[in-house]
XYZ file of N, CA and C in Angstrom:
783
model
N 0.851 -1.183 0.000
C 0.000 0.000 0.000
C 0.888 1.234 0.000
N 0.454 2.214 -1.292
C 1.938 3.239 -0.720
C 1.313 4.458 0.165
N 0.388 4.121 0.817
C 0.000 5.524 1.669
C 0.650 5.029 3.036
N 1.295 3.783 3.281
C 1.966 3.523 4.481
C 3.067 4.016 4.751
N 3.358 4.580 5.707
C 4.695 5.175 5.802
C 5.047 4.997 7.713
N 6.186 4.159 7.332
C 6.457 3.773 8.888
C 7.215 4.521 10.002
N 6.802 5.681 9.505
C 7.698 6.689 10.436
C 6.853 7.207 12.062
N 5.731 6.865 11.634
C 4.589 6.583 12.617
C 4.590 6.273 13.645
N 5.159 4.592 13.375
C 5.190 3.492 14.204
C 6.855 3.189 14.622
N 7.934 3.804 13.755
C 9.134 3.300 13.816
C 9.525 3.247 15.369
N 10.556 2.506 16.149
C 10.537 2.595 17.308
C 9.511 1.560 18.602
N 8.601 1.540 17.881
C 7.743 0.717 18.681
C 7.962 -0.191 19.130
N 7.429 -0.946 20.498
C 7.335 -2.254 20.869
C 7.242 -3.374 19.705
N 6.573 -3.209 18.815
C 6.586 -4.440 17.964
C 8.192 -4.650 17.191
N 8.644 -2.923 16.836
C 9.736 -2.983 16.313
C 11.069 -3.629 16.986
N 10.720 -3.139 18.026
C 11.829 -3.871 19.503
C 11.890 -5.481 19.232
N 10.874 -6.051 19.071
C 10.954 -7.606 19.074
C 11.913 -8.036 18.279
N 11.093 -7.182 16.822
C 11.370 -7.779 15.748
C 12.733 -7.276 15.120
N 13.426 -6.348 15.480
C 15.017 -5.977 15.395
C 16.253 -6.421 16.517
N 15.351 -7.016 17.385
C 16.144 -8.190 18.422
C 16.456 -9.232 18.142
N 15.449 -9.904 17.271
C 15.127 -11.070 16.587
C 16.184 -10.980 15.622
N 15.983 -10.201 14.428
C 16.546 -9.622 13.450
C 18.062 -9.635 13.695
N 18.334 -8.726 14.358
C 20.072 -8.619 14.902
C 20.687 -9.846 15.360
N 20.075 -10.673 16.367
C 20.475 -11.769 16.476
C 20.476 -12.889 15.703
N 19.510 -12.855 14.733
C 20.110 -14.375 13.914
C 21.080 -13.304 12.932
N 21.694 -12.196 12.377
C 22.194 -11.994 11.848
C 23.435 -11.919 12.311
N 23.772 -11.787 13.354
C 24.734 -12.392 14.663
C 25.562 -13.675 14.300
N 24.168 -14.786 14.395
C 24.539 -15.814 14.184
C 24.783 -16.263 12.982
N 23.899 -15.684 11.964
C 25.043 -16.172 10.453
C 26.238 -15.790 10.187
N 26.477 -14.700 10.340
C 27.596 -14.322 10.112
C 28.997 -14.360 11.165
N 28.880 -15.678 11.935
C 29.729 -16.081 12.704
C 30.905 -16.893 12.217
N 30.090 -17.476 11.119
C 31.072 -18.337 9.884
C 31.410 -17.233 9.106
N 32.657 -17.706 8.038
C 33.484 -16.866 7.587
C 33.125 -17.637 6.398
N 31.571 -17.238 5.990
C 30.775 -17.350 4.289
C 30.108 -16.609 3.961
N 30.095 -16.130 2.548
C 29.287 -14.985 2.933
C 27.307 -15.237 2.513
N 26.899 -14.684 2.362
C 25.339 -14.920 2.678
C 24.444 -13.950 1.853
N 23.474 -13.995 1.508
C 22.808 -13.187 0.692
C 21.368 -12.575 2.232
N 21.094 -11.376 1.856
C 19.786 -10.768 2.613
C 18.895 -9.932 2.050
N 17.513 -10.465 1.978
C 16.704 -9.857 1.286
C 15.766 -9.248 2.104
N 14.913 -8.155 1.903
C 13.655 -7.513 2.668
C 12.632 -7.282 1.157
N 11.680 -7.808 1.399
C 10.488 -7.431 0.890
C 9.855 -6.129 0.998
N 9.990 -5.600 2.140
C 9.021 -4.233 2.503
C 9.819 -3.517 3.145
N 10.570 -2.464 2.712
C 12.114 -2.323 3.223
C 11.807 -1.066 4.055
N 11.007 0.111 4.143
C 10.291 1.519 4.490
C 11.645 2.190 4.107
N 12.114 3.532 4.743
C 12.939 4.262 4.442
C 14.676 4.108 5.324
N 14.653 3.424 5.952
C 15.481 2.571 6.332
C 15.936 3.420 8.085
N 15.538 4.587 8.161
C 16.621 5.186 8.947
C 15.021 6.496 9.681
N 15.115 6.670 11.135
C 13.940 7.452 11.209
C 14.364 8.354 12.104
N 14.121 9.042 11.912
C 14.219 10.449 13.272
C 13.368 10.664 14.465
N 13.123 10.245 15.256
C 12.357 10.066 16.532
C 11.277 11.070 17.141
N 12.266 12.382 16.917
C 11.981 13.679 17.111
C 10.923 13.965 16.255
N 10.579 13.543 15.160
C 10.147 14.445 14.067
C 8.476 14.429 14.431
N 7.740 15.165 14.469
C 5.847 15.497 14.913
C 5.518 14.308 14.478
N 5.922 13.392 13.384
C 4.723 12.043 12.874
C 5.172 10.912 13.925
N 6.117 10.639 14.742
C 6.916 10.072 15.365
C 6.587 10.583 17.045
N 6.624 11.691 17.382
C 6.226 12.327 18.334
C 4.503 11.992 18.776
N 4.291 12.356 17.532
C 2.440 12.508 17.773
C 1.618 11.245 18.336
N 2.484 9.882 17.396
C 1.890 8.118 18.077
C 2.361 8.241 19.711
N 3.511 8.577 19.928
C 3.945 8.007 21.381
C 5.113 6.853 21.109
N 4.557 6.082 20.328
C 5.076 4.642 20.218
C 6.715 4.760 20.690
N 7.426 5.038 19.906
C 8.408 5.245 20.093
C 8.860 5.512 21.367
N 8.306 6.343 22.413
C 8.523 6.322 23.687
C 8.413 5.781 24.399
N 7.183 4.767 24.277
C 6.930 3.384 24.574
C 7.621 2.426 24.315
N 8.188 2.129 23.532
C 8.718 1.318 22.850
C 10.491 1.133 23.108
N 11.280 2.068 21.763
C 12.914 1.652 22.015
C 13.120 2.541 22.921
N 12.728 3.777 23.307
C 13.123 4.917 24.229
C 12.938 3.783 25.434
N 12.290 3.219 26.154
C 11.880 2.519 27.386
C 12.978 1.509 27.702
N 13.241 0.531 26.215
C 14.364 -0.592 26.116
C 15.641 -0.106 26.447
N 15.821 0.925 26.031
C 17.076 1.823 25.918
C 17.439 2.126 27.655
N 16.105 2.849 27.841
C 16.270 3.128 29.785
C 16.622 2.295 30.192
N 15.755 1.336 29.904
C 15.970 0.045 31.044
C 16.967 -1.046 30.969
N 17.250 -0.906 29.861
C 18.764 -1.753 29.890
C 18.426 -3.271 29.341
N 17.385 -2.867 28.147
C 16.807 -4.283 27.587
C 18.086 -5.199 26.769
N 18.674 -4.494 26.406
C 19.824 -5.164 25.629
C 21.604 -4.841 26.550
N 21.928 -6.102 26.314
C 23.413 -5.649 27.060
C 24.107 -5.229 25.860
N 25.231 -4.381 26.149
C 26.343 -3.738 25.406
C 26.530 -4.419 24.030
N 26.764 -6.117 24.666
C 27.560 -6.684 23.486
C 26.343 -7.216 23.285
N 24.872 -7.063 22.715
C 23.840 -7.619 21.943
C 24.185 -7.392 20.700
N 23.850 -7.567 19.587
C 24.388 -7.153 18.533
C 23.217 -5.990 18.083
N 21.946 -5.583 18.932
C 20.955 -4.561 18.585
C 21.421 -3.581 19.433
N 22.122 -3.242 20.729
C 22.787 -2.658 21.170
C 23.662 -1.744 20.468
N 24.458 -2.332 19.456
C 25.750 -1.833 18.857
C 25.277 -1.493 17.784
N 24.553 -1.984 17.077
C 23.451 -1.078 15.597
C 22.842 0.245 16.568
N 22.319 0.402 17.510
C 22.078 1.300 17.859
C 22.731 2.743 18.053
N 23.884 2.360 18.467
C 25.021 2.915 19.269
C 25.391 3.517 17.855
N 25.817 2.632 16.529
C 26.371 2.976 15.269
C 25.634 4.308 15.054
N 24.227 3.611 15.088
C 23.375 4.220 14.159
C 23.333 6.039 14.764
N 23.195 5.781 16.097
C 23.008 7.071 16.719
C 24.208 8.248 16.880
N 25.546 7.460 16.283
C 26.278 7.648 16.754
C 27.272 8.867 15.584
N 26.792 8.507 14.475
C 26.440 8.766 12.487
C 25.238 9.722 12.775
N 23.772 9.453 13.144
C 22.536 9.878 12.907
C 22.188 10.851 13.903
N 22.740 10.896 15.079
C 22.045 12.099 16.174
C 21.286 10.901 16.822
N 21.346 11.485 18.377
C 20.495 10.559 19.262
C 19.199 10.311 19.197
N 18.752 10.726 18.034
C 16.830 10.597 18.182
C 16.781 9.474 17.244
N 18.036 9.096 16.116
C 18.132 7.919 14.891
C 17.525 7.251 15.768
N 16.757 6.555 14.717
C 16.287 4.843 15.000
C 16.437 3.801 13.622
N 17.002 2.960 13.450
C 17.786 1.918 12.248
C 16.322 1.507 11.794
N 15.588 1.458 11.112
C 14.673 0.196 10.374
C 15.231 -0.803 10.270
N 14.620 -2.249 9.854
C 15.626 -3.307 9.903
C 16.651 -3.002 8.396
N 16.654 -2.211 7.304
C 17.226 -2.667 6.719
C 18.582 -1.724 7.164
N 18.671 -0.851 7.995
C 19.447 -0.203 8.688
C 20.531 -1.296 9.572
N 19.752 -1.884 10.150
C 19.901 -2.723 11.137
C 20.775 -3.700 10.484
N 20.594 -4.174 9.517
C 21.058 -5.235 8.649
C 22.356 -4.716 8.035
N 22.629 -3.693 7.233
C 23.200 -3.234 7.052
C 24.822 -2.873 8.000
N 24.375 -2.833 8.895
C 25.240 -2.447 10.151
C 25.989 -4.204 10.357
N 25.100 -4.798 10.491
C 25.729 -6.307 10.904
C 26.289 -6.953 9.632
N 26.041 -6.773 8.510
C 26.700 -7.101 7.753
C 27.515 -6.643 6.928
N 28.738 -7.803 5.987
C 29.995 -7.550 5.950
C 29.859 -7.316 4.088
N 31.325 -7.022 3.862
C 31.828 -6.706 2.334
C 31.403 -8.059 1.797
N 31.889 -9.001 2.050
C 31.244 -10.386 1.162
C 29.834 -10.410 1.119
N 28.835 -9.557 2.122
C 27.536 -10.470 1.797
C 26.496 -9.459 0.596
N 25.916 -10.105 0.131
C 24.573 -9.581 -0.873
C 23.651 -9.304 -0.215
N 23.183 -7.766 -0.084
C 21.987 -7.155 0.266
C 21.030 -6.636 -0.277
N 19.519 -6.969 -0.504
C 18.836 -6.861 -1.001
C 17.565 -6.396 -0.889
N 16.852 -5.152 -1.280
C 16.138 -4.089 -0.442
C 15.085 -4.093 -1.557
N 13.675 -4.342 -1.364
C 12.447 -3.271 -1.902
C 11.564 -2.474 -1.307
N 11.055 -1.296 -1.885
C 10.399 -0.515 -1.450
C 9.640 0.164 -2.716
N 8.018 -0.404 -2.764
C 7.176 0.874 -3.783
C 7.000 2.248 -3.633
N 7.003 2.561 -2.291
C 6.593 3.915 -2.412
C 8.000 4.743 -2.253
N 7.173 5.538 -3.325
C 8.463 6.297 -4.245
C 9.204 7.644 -3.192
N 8.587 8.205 -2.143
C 9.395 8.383 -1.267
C 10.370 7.710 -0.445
N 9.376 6.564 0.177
C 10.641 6.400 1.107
C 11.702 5.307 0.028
N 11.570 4.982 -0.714
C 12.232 4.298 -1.326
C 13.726 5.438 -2.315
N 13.100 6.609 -2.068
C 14.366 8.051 -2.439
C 15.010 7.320 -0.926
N 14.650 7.783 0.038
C 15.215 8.086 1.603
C 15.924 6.513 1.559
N 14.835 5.780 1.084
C 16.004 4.626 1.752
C 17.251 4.191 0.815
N 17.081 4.543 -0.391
C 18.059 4.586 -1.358
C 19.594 5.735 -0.909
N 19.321 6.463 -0.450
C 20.431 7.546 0.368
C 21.249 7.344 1.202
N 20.037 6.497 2.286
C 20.135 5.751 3.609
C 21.398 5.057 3.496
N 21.300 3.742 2.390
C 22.045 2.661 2.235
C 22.915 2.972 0.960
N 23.326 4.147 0.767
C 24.225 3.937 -0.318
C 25.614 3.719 0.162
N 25.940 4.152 1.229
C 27.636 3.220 1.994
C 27.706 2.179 2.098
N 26.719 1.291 1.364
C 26.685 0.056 2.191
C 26.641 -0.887 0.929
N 26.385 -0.457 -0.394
C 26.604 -1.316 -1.802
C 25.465 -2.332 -1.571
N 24.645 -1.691 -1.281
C 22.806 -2.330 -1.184
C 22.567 -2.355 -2.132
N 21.249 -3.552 -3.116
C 20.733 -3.007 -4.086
C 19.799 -3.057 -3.565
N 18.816 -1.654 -4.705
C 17.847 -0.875 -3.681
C 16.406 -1.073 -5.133
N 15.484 -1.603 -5.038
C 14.558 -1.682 -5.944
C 13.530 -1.233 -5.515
N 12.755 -0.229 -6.606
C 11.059 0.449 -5.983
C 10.431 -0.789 -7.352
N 9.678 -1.954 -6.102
C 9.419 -3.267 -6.840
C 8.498 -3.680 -5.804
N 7.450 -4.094 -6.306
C 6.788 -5.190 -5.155
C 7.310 -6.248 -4.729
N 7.430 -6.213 -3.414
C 8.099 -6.549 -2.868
C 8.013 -8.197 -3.184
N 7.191 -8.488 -3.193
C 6.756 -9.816 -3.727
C 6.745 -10.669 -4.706
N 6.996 -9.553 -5.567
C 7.075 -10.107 -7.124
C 8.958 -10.190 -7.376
N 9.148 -8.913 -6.387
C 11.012 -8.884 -6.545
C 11.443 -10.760 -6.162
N 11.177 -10.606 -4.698
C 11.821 -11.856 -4.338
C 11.589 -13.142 -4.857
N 10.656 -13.570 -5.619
C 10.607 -14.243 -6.754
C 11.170 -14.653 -7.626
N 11.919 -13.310 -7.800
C 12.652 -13.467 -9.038
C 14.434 -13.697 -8.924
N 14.381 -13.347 -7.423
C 15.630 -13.191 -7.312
C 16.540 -14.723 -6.235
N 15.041 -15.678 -6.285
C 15.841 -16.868 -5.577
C 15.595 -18.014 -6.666
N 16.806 -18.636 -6.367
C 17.708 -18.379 -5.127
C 18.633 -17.984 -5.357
N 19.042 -17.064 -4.278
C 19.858 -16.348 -4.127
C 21.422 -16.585 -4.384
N 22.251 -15.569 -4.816
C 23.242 -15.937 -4.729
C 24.643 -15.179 -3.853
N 24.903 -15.352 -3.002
C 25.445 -16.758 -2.264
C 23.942 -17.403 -1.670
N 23.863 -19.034 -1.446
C 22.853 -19.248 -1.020
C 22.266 -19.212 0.164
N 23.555 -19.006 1.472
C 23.008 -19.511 2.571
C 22.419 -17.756 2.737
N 21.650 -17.663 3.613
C 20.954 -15.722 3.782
C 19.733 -16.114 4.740
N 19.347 -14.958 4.802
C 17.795 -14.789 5.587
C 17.174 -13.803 4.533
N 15.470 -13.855 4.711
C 14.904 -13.455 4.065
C 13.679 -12.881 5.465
N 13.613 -11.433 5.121
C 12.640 -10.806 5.996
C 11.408 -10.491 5.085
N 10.366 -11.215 5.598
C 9.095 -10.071 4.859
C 8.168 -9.674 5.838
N 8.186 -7.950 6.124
C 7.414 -7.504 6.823
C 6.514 -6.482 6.194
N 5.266 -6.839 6.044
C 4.400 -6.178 4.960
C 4.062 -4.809 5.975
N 2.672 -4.102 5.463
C 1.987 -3.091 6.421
C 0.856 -3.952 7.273
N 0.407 -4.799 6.032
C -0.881 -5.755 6.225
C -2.265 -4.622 6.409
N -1.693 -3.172 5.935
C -2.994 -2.612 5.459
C -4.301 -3.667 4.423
N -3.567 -4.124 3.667
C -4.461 -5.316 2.492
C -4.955 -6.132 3.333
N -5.510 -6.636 3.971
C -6.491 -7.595 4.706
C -5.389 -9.193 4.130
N -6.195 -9.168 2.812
C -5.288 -10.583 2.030
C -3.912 -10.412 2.205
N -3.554 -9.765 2.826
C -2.061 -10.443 3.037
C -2.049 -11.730 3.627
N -2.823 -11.953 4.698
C -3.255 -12.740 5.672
C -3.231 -13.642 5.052
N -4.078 -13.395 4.557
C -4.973 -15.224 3.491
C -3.808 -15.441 2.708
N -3.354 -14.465 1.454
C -1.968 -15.165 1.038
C -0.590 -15.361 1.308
N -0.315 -14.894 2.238
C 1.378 -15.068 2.763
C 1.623 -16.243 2.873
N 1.055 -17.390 3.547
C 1.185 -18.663 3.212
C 1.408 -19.619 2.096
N 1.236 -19.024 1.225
C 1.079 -19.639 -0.460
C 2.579 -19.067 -0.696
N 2.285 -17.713 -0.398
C 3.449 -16.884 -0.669
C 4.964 -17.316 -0.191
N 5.077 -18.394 0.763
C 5.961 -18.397 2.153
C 5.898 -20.248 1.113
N 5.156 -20.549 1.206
C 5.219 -22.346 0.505
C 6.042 -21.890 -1.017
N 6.216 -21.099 -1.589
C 6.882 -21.044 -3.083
C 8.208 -20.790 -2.569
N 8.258 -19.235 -1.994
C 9.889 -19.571 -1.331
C 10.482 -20.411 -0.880
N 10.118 -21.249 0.021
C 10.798 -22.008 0.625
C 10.906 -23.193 -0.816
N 10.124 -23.271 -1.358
C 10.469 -24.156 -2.599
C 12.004 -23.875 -3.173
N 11.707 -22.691 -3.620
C 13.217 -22.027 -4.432
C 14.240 -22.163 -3.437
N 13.781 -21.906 -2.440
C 14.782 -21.367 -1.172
C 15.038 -22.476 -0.178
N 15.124 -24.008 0.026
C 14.901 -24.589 1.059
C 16.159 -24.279 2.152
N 17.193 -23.700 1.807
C 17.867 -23.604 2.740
C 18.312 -22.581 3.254
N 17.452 -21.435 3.160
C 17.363 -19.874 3.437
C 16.428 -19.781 4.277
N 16.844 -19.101 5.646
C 16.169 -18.450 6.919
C 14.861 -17.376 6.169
N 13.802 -17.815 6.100
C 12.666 -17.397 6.111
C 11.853 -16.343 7.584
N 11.704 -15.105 7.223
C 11.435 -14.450 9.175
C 10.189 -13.965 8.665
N 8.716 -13.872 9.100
C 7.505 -13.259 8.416
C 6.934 -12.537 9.980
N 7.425 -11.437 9.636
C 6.821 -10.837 11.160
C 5.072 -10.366 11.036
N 4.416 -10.003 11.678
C 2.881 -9.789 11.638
C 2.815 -9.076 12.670
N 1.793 -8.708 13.198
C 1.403 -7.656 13.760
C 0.049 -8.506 14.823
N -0.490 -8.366 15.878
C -1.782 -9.109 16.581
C -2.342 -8.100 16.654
N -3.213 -8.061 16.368
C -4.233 -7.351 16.410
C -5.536 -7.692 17.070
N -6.216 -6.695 17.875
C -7.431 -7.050 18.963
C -8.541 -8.204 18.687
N -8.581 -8.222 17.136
C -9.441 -8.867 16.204
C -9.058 -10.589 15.963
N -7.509 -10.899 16.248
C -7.096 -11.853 16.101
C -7.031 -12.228 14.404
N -6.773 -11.224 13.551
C -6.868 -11.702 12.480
C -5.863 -12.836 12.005
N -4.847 -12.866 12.472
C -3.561 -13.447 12.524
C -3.635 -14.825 12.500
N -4.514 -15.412 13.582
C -4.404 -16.753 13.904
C -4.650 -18.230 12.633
N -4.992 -17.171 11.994
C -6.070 -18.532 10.712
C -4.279 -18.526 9.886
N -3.778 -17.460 9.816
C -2.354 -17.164 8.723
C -1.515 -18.356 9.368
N -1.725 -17.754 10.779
C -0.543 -18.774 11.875
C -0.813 -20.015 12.141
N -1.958 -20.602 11.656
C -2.052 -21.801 12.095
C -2.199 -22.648 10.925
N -2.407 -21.785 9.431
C -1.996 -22.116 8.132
C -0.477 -22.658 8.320
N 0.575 -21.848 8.149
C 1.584 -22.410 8.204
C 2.458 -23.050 9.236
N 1.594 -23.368 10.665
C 2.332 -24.206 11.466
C 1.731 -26.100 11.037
N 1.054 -26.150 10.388
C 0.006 -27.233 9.615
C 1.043 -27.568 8.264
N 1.769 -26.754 7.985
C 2.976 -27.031 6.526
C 4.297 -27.555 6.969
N 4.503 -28.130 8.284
C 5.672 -28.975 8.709
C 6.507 -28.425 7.788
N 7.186 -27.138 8.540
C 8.263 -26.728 7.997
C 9.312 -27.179 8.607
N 10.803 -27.226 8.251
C 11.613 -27.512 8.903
C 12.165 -26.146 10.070
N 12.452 -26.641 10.956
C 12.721 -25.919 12.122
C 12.256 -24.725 12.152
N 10.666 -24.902 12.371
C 9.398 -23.720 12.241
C 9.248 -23.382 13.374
N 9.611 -22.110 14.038
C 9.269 -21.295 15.319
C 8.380 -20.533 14.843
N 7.669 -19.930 15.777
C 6.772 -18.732 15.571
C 6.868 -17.944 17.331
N 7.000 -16.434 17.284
C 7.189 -15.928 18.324
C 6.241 -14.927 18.650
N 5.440 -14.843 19.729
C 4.675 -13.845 19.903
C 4.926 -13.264 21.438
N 4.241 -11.714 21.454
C 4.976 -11.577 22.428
C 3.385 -9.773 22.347
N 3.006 -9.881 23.610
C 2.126 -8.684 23.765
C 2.299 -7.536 24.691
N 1.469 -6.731 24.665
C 1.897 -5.093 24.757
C 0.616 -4.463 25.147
N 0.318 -3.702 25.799
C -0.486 -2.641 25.742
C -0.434 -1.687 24.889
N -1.532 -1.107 24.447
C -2.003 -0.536 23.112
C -1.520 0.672 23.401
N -1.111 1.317 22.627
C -0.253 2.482 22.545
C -1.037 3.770 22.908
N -2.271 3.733 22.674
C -3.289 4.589 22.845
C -4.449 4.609 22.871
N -5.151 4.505 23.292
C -6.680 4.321 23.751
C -7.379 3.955 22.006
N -8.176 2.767 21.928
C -8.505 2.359 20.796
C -7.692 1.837 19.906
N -5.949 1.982 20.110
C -5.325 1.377 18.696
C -5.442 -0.016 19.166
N -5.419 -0.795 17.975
C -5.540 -2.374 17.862
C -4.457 -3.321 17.640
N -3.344 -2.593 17.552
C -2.248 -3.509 18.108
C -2.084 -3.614 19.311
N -2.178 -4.772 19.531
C -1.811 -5.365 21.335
C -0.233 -6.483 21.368
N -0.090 -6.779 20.174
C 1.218 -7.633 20.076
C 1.841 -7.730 18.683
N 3.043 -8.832 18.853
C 3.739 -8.846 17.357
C 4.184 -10.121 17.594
N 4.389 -10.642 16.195
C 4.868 -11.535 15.964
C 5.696 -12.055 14.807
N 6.754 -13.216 15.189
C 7.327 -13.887 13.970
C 7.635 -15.250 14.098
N 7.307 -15.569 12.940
C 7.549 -16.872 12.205
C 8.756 -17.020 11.743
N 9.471 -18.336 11.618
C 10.711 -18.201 11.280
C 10.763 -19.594 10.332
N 11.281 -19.580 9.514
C 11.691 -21.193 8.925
C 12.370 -21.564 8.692
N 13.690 -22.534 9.097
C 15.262 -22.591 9.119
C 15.909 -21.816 9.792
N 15.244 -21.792 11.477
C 15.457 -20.772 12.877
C 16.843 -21.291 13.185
N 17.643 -20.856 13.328
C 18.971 -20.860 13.375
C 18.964 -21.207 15.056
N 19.795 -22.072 15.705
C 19.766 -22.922 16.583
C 20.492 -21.576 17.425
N 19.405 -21.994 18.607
C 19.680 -21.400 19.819
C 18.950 -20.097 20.065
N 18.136 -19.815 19.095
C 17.224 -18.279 19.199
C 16.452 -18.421 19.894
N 15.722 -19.823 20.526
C 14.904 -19.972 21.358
C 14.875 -19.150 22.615
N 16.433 -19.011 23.505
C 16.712 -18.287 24.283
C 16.765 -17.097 24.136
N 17.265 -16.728 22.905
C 16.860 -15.007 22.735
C 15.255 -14.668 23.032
N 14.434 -15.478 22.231
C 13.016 -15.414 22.327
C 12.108 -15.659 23.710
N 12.512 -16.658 25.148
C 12.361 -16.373 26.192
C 13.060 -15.303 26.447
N 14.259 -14.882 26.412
C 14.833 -13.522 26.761
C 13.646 -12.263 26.710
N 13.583 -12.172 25.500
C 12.371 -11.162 25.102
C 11.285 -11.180 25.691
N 10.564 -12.235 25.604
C 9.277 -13.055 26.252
C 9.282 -12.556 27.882
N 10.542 -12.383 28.822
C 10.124 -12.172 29.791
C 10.104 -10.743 29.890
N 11.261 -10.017 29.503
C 11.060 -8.818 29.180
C 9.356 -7.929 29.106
N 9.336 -8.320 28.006
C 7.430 -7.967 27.641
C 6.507 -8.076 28.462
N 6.875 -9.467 29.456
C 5.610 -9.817 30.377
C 5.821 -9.204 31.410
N 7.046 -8.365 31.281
C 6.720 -7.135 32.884
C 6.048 -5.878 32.599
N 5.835 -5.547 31.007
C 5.203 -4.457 31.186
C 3.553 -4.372 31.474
């Protein structure tokens, strides 16, 4: 949808999960000395300013990484810690990394990075964002890109798709969508983050593909109080397929975290 623009929401509790998540299996691939291919489907503008009135006006953000940050959610040597630190450090203390920011930061000269974004703004911004970094940067649906581009080359990588899920049918098709990749892709880290919503739209998607005996299929959820009286996110979540051993503990890590707020 291109009227989405994640500058809104950037920062948020959901984002916290899912760039914890994010940083850490990228941690863990790149522990071996191979290099790896990384793709994003829904890439936003990569890099956000905290400060700025659209960012200010949700809260989220204050709720959200501003709170993690206080409280000492990540130690020093996390690897979302040190994207932070980079990022803020280049960007002014209000930066906040999007994941393809995030990604960017953890990864090296050997690996292939791979970015879409339709809407023709942030896809300027995020094209700017990542030009130190020898990204390729496509204004492509996101969906139709990654299609075309597996499998990847080098093969081993992760693949993020985090839509808006403004489209309702995302729901209904991401599963179809998620069964073709992994076809092309069987040995590429698959991450499909989602959003919970008050409505539970989620559950029919999530229980679609825990029913497709994937190989080493996690799914992580993790809830929140609503940012503001009436909004309908209450949690977030991700799916993972070819979960890289040992994230489980990152994911109780998180898990308890959340359940104190």
């Amino acid at each position: 949808m291109l009227s989405y623009q994640h500058i809104y929401h950037a920062g948020n509790l959901a984002d916290v999960q899912k760039h914890a998540l994010l940083a850490w299996t990228l941690r863990y691939l790149t522990r071996k000395d191979k290099p790896l291919s990384y793709i994003e489907t829904h890439s936003g503008r990569g890099l956000y300013q905290l400060d700025t009135a659209e960012a200010v006006r949700t809260g989220e953000a204050a709720s959200g990484t501003a709170r993690a940050q206080r409280e000492g959610w990540f130690d020093p040597d996390h690897p979302m810690a040190q994207v932070l630190e980079a990022v803020q450090a280049r960007h002014g203390a209000a930066a906040y990394p999007g994941s393809p920011l995030v990604a960017a930061n953890l990864l090296r000269e050997q690996d292939s990075l791979h970015f879409a974004e339709l809407h023709p703004q942030e896809y300027a911004a995020l094209s700017m964002t990542l030009s130190p970094y020898g990204a390729k940067v496509y204004q492509h649906d996101g969906f139709d890109l990654v299609q075309s581009l597996l499998p990847p080359t080098p093969r081993r990588g992760l693949m993020l798709i985090d839509p808006s899920y403004e489209v309702k049918a995302d729901y209904a098709r991401l599963p179809g969508i998620i069964a073709k990749l992994h076809r092309k892709w069987n040995v590429g880290v698959i991450a499909l983050w989602y959003p919970l919503l008050t409505d539970g739209r989620h559950s029919s998607m999530i229980s679609t593909l825990n029913s497709m005996d994937y190989p080493k299929a996690i799914c992580h959820e993790v809830t929140f109080p609503p940012a503001r009286e009436g909004h309908r996110m209450v949690g977030s979540g991700m799916f993972m397929l070819n979960a890289p051993f040992g994230i489980e503990d990152e994911m109780r890590r998180i898990s308890g975290l959340f359940a104190e707020l």
